[in-house]
PDB file of C-alpha atoms in Angstrom:
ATOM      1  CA  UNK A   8     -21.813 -10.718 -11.496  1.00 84.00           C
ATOM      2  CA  UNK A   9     -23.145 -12.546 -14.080  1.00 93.00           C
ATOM      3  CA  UNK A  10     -25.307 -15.893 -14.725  1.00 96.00           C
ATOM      4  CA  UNK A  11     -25.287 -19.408 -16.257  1.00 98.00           C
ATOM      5  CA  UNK A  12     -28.723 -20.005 -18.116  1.00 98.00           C
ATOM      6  CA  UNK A  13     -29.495 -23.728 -18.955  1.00 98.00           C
ATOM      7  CA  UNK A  14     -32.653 -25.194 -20.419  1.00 98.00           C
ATOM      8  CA  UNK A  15     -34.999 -26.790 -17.567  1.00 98.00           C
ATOM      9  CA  UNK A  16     -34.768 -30.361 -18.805  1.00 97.00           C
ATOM     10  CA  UNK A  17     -34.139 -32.216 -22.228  1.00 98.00           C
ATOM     11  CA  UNK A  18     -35.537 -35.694 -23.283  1.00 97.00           C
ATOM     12  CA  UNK A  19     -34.082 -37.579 -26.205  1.00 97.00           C
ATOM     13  CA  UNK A  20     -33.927 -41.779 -26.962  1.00 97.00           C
ATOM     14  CA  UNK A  21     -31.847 -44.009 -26.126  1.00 97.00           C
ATOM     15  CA  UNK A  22     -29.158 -43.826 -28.844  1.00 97.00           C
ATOM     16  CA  UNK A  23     -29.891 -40.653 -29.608  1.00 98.00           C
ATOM     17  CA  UNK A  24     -27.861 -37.998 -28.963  1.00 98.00           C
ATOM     18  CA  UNK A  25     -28.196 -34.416 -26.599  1.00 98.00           C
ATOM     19  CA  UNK A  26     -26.993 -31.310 -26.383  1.00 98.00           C
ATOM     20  CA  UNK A  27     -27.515 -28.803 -23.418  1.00 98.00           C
ATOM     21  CA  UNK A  28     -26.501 -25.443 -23.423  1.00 98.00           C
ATOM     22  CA  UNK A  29     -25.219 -22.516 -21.008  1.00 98.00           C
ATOM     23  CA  UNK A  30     -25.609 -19.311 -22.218  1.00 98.00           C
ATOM     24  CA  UNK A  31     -23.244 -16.525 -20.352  1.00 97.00           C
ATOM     25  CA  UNK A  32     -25.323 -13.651 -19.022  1.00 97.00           C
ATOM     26  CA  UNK A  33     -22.561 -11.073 -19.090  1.00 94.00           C
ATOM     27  CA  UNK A  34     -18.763 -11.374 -19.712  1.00 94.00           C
ATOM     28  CA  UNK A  35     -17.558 -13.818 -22.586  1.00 95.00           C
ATOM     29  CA  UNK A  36     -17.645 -17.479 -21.961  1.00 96.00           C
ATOM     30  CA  UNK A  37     -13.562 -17.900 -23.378  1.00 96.00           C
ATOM     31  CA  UNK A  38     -12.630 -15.901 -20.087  1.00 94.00           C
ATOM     32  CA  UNK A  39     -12.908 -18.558 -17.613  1.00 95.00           C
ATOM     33  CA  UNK A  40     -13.563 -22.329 -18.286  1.00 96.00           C
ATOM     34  CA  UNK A  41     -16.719 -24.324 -18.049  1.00 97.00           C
ATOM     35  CA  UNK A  42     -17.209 -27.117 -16.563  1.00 97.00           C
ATOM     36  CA  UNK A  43     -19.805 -29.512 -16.656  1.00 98.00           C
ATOM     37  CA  UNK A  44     -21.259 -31.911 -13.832  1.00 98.00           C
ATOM     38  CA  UNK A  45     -23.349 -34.723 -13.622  1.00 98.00           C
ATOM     39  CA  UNK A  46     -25.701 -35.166 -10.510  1.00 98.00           C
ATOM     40  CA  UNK A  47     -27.855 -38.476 -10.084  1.00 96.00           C
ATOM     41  CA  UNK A  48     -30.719 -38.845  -7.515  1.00 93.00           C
ATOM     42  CA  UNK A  49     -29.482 -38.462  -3.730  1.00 92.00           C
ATOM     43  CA  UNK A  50     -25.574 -38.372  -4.721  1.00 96.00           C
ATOM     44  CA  UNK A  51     -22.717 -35.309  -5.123  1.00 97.00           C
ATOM     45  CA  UNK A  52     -22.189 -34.151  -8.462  1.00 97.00           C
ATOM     46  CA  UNK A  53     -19.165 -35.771 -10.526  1.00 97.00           C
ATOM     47  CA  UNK A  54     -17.326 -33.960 -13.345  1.00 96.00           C
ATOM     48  CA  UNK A  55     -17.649 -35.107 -16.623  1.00 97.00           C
ATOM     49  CA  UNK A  56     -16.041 -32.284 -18.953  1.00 97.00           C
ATOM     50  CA  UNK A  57     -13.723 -29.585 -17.059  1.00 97.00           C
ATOM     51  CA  UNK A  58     -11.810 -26.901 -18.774  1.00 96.00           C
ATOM     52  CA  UNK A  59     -14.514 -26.588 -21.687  1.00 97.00           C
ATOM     53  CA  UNK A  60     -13.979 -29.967 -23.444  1.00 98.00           C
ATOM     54  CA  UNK A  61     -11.739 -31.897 -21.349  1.00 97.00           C
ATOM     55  CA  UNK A  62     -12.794 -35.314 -20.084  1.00 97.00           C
ATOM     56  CA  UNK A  63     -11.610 -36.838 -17.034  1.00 94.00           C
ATOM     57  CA  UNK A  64     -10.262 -40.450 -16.507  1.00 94.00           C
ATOM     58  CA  UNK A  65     -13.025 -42.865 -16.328  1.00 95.00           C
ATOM     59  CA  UNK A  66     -15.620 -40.829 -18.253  1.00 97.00           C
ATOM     60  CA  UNK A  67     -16.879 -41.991 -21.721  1.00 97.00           C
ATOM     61  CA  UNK A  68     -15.822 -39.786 -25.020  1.00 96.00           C
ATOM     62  CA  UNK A  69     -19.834 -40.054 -25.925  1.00 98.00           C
ATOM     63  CA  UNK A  70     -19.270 -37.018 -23.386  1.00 98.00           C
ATOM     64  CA  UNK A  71     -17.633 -33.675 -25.061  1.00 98.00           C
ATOM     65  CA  UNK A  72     -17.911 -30.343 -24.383  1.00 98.00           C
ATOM     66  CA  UNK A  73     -17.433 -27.248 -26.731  1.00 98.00           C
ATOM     67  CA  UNK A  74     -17.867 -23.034 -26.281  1.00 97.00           C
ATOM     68  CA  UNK A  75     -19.501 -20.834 -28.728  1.00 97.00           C
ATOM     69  CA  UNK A  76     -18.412 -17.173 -28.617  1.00 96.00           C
ATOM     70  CA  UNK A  77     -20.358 -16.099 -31.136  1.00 97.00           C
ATOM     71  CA  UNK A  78     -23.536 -16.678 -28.633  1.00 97.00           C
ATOM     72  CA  UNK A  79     -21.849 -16.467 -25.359  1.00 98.00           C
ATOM     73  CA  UNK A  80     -22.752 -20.266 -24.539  1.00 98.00           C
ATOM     74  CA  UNK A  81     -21.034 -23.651 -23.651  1.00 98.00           C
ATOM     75  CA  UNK A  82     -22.516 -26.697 -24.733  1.00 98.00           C
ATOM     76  CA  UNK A  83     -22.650 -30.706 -23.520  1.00 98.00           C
ATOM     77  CA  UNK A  84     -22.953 -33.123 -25.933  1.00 98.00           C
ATOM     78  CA  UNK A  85     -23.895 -36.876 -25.234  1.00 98.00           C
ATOM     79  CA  UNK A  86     -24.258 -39.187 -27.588  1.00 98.00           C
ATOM     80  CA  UNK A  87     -24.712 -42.943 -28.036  1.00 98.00           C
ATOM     81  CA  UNK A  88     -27.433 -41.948 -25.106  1.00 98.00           C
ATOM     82  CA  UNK A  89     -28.077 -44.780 -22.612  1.00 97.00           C
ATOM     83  CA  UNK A  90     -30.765 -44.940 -19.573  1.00 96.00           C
ATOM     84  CA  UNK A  91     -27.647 -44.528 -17.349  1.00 96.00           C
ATOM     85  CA  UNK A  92     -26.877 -40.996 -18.526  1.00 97.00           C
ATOM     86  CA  UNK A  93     -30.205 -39.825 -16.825  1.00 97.00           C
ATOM     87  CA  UNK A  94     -29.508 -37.074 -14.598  1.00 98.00           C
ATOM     88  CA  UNK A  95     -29.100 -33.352 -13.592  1.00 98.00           C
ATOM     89  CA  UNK A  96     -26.752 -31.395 -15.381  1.00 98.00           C
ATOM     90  CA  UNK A  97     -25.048 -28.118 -14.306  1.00 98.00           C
ATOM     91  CA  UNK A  98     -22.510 -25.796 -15.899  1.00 98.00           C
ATOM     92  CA  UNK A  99     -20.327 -23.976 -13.901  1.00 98.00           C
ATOM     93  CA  UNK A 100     -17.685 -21.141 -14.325  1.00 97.00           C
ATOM     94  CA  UNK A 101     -16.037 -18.397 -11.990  1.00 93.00           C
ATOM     95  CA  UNK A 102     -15.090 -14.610 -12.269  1.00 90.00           C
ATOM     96  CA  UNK A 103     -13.618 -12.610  -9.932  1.00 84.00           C
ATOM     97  CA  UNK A 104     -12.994 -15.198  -7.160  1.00 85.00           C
ATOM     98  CA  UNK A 105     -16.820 -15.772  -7.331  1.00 91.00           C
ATOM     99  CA  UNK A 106     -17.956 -19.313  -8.559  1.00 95.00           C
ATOM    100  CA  UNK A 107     -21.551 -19.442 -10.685  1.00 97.00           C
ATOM    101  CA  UNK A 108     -23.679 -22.598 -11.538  1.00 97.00           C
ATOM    102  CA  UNK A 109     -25.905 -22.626 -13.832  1.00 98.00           C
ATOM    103  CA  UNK A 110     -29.794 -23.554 -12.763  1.00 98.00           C
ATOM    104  CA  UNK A 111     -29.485 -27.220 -13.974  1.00 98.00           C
ATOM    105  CA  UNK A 112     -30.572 -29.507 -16.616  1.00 98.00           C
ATOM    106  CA  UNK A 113     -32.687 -32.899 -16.112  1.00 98.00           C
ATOM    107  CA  UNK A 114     -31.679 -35.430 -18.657  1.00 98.00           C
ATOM    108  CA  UNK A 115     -34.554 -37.862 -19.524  1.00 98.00           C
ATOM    109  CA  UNK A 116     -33.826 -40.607 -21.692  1.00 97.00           C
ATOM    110  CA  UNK A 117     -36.859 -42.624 -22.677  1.00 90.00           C
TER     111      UNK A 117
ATOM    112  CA  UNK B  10      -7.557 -40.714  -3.063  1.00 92.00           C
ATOM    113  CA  UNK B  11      -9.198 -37.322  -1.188  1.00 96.00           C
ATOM    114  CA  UNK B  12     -12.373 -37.788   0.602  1.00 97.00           C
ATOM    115  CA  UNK B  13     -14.028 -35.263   2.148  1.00 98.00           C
ATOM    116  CA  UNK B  14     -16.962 -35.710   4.961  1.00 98.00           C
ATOM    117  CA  UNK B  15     -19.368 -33.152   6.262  1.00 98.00           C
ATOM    118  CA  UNK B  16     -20.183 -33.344   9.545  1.00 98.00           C
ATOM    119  CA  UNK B  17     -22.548 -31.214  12.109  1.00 96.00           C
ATOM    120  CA  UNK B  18     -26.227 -30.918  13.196  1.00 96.00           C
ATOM    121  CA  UNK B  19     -29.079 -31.826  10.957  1.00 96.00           C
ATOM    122  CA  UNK B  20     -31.308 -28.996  12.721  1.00 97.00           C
ATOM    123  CA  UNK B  21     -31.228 -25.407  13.810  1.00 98.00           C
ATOM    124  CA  UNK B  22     -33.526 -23.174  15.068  1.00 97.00           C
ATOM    125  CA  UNK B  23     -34.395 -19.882  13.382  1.00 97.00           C
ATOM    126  CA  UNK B  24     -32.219 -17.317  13.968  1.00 97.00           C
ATOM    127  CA  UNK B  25     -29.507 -19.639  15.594  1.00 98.00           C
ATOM    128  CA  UNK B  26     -25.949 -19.917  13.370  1.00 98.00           C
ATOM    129  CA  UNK B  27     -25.742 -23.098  11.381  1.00 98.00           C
ATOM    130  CA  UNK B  28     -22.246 -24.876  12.037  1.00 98.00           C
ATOM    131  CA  UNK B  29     -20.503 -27.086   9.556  1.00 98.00           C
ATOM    132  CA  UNK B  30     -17.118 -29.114   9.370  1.00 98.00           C
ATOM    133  CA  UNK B  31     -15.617 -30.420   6.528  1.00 98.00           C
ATOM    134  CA  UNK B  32     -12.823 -33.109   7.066  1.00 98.00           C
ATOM    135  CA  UNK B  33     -10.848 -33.930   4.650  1.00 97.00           C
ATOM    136  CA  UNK B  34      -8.450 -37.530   4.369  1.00 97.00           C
ATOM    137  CA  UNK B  35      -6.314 -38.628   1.819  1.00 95.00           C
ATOM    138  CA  UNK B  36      -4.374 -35.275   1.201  1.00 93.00           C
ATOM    139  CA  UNK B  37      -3.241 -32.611   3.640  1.00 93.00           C
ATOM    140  CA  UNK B  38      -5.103 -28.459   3.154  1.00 94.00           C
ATOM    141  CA  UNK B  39      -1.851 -27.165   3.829  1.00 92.00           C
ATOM    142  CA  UNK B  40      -0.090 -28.570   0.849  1.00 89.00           C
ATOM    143  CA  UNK B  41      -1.660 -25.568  -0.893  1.00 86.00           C
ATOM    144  CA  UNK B  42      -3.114 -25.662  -4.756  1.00 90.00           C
ATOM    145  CA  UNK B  43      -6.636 -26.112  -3.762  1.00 94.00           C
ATOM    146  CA  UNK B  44      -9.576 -24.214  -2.605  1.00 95.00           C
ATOM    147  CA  UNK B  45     -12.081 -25.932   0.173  1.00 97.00           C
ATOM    148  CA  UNK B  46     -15.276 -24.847  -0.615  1.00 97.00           C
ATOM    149  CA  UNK B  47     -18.933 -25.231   0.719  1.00 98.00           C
ATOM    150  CA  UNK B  48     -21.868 -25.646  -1.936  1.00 98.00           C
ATOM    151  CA  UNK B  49     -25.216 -26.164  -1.082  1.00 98.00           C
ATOM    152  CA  UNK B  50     -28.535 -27.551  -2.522  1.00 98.00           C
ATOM    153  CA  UNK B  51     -31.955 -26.527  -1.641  1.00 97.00           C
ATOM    154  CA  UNK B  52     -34.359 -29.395  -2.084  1.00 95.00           C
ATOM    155  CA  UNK B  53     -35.598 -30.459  -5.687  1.00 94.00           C
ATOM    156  CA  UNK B  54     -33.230 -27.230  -6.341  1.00 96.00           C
ATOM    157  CA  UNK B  55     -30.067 -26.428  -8.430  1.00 97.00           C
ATOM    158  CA  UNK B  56     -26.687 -26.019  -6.945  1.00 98.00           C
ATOM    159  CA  UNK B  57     -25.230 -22.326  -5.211  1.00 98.00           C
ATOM    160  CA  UNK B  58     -21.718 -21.933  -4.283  1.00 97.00           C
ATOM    161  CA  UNK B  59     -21.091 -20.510  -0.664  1.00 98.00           C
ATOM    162  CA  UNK B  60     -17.627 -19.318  -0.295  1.00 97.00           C
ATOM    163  CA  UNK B  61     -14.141 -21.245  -0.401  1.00 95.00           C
ATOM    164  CA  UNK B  62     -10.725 -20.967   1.626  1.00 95.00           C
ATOM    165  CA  UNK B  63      -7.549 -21.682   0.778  1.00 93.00           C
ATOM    166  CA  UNK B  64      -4.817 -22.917   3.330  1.00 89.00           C
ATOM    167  CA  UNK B  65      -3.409 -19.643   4.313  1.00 91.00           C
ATOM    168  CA  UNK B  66      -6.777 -18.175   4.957  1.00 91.00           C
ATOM    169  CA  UNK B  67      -8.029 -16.400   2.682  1.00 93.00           C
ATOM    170  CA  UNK B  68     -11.265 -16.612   2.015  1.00 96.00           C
ATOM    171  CA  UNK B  69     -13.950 -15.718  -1.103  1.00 95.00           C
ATOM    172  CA  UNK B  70     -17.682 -15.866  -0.510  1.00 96.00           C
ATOM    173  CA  UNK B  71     -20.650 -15.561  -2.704  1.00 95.00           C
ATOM    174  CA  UNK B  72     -22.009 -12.213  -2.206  1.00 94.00           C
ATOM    175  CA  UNK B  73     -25.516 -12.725  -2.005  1.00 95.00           C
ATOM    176  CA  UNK B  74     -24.556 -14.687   1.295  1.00 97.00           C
ATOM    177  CA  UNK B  75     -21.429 -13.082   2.546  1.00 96.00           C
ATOM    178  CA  UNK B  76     -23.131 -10.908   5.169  1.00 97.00           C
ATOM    179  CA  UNK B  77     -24.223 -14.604   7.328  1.00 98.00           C
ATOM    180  CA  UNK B  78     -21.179 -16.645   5.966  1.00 98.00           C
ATOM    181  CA  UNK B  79     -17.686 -17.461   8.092  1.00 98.00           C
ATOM    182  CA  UNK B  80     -15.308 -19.845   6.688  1.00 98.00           C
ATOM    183  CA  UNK B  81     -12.302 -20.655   8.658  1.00 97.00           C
ATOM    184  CA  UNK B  82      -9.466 -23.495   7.780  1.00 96.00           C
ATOM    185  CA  UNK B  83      -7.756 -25.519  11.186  1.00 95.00           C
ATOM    186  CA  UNK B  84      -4.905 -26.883   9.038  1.00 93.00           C
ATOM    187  CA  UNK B  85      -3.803 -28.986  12.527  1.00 94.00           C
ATOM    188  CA  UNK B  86      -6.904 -31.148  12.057  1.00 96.00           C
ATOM    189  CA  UNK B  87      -7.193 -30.796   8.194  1.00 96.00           C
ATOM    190  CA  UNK B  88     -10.591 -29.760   8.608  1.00 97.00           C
ATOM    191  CA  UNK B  89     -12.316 -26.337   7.500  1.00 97.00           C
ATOM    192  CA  UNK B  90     -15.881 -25.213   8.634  1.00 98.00           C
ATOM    193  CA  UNK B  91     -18.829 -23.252   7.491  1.00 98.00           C
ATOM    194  CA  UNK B  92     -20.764 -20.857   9.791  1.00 98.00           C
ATOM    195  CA  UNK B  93     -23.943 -19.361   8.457  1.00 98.00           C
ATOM    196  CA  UNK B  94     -25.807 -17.232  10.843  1.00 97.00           C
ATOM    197  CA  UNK B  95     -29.244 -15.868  11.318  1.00 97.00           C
ATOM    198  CA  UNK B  96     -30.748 -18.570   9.483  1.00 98.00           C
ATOM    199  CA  UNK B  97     -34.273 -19.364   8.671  1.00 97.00           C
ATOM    200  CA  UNK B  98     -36.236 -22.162   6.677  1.00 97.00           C
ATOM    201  CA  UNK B  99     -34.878 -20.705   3.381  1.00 97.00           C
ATOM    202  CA  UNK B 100     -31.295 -21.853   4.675  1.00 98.00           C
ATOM    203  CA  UNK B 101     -32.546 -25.716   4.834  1.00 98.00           C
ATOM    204  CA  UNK B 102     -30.974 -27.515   2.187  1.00 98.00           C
ATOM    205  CA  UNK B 103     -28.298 -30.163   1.753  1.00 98.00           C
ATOM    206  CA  UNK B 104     -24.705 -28.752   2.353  1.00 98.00           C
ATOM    207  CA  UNK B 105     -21.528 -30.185   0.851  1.00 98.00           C
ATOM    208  CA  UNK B 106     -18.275 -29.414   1.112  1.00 98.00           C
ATOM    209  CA  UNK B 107     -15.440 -30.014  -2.083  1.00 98.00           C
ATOM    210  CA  UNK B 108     -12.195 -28.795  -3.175  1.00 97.00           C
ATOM    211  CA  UNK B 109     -11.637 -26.756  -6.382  1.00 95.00           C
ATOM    212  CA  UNK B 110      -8.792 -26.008  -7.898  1.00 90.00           C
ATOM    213  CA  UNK B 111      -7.072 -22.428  -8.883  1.00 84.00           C
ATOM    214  CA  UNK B 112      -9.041 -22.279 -12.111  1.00 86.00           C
ATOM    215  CA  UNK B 113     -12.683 -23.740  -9.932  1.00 88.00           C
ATOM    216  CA  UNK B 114     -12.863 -27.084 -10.928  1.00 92.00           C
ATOM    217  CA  UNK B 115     -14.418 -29.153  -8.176  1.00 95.00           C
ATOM    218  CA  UNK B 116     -12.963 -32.620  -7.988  1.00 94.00           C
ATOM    219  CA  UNK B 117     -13.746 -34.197  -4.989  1.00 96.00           C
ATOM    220  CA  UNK B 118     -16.941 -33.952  -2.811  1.00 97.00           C
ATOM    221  CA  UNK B 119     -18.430 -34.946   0.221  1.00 97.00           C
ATOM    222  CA  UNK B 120     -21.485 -37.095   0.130  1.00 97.00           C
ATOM    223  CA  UNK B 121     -23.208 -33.571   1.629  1.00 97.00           C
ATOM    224  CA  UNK B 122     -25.565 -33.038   4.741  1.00 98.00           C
ATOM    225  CA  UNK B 123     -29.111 -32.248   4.947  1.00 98.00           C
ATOM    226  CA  UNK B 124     -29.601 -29.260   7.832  1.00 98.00           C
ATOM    227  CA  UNK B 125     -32.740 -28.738   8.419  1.00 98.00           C
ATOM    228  CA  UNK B 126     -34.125 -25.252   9.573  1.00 98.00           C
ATOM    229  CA  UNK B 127     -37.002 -25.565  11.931  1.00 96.00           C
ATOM    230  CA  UNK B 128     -38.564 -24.521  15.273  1.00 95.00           C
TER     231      UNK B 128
END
């Protein structure tokens, strides 16, 4: 099967903006959507892009998602950041009836 | 709106099979669509799907755990479990149950459940 490779954590200012990747260890990242969760301290992850860039109801569009073929990797993007968007990020995609996340990605903003 | 709630012990004893029930309110398994999944999280750790069922049964499981893993789906009671057996402390972690859809989008959660592996 194959695996979702984040970057450990990312800091950036309030303001500012991020980007956190997932890089596809195997396969092509167009064959099966990303999607992309957030995860605060002692609560269940909520969705905040599904389908690659889609947003659902009730999240901000300083949230947008994008793939890259060309280097097998999906990408979140928040801008505008604010202390509220401080959190664990994961990417997540399927194959084969089997579900991958990737390791996670902790979102300081200071 | 769907909630979900896990529910089950907080501890097992090495060796002993973990038990888990997810019950789910505010939309019926049987309707079909969806796939009732168990995730877990070890702690300070990142998340690792388990294995999902849909309605009629059948059942996908991630293979690095599928030797120790039973899902099962009691549509009567809207409620699907997890079994995980021969456990030890590397099984402690907290457990959560969510639906996905066809393409694995996980929409709705449970608030998850700490289980606790320990003599």
């Amino acid at each position: 099967n194959f695996m979702l490779t984040q970057p450990h954590s990312v800091s950036e200012s309030p303001g500012k903006t991020v980007t956190i990747s997932c890089t596809r260890s195997s396969g092509s990242i167009a064959s099966n959507y990303v999607q992309w969760y957030q995860q605060r301290p002692g609560s269940a992850p909520t969705t905040v892009i599904y389908e690659d860039n889609q947003r659902p109801s009730g999240v901000p569009d300083r949230f947008s998602g994008s793939i890259d073929s060309s280097s097998n990797s999906a990408s979140l993007t928040i801008s505008g950041l604010k202390t509220e968007d401080e959190a664990d990020y994961y990417c997540q995609s399927y194959d084969s009836s089997t579900v991958v996340f990737g390791g996670g990605t902790k979102l300081t903003v200071l | 709106q769907v909630q979900l709630q896990e529910s089950g012990p907080g501890l097992v004893k090495p060796s002993q099979t973990l038990s888990l029930t997810c019950t789910v309110s505010g939309g019926s398994i049987s309707s079909g669509g969806y796939y009732w999944s168990w995730i877990r999280q070890h702690p300070g750790k990142g998340l690792e799907w388990i294995g999902y069922i849909y309605y009629s049964g059948s059942t996908y499981y991630n293979p690095s755990l599928k030797s120790r893993v039973t899902i099962s789906v009691d549509t009567s009671k809207n409620q699907f479990s997890l079994k995980l057996s021969s456990v030890t402390a590397a099984d402690t972690a907290v457990y959560y149950c969510a639906r996905a859809d066809i393409v694995a989008i996980f929409d709705y959660w449970g608030q998850g459940t700490l289980v606790t592996v320990s003599s």
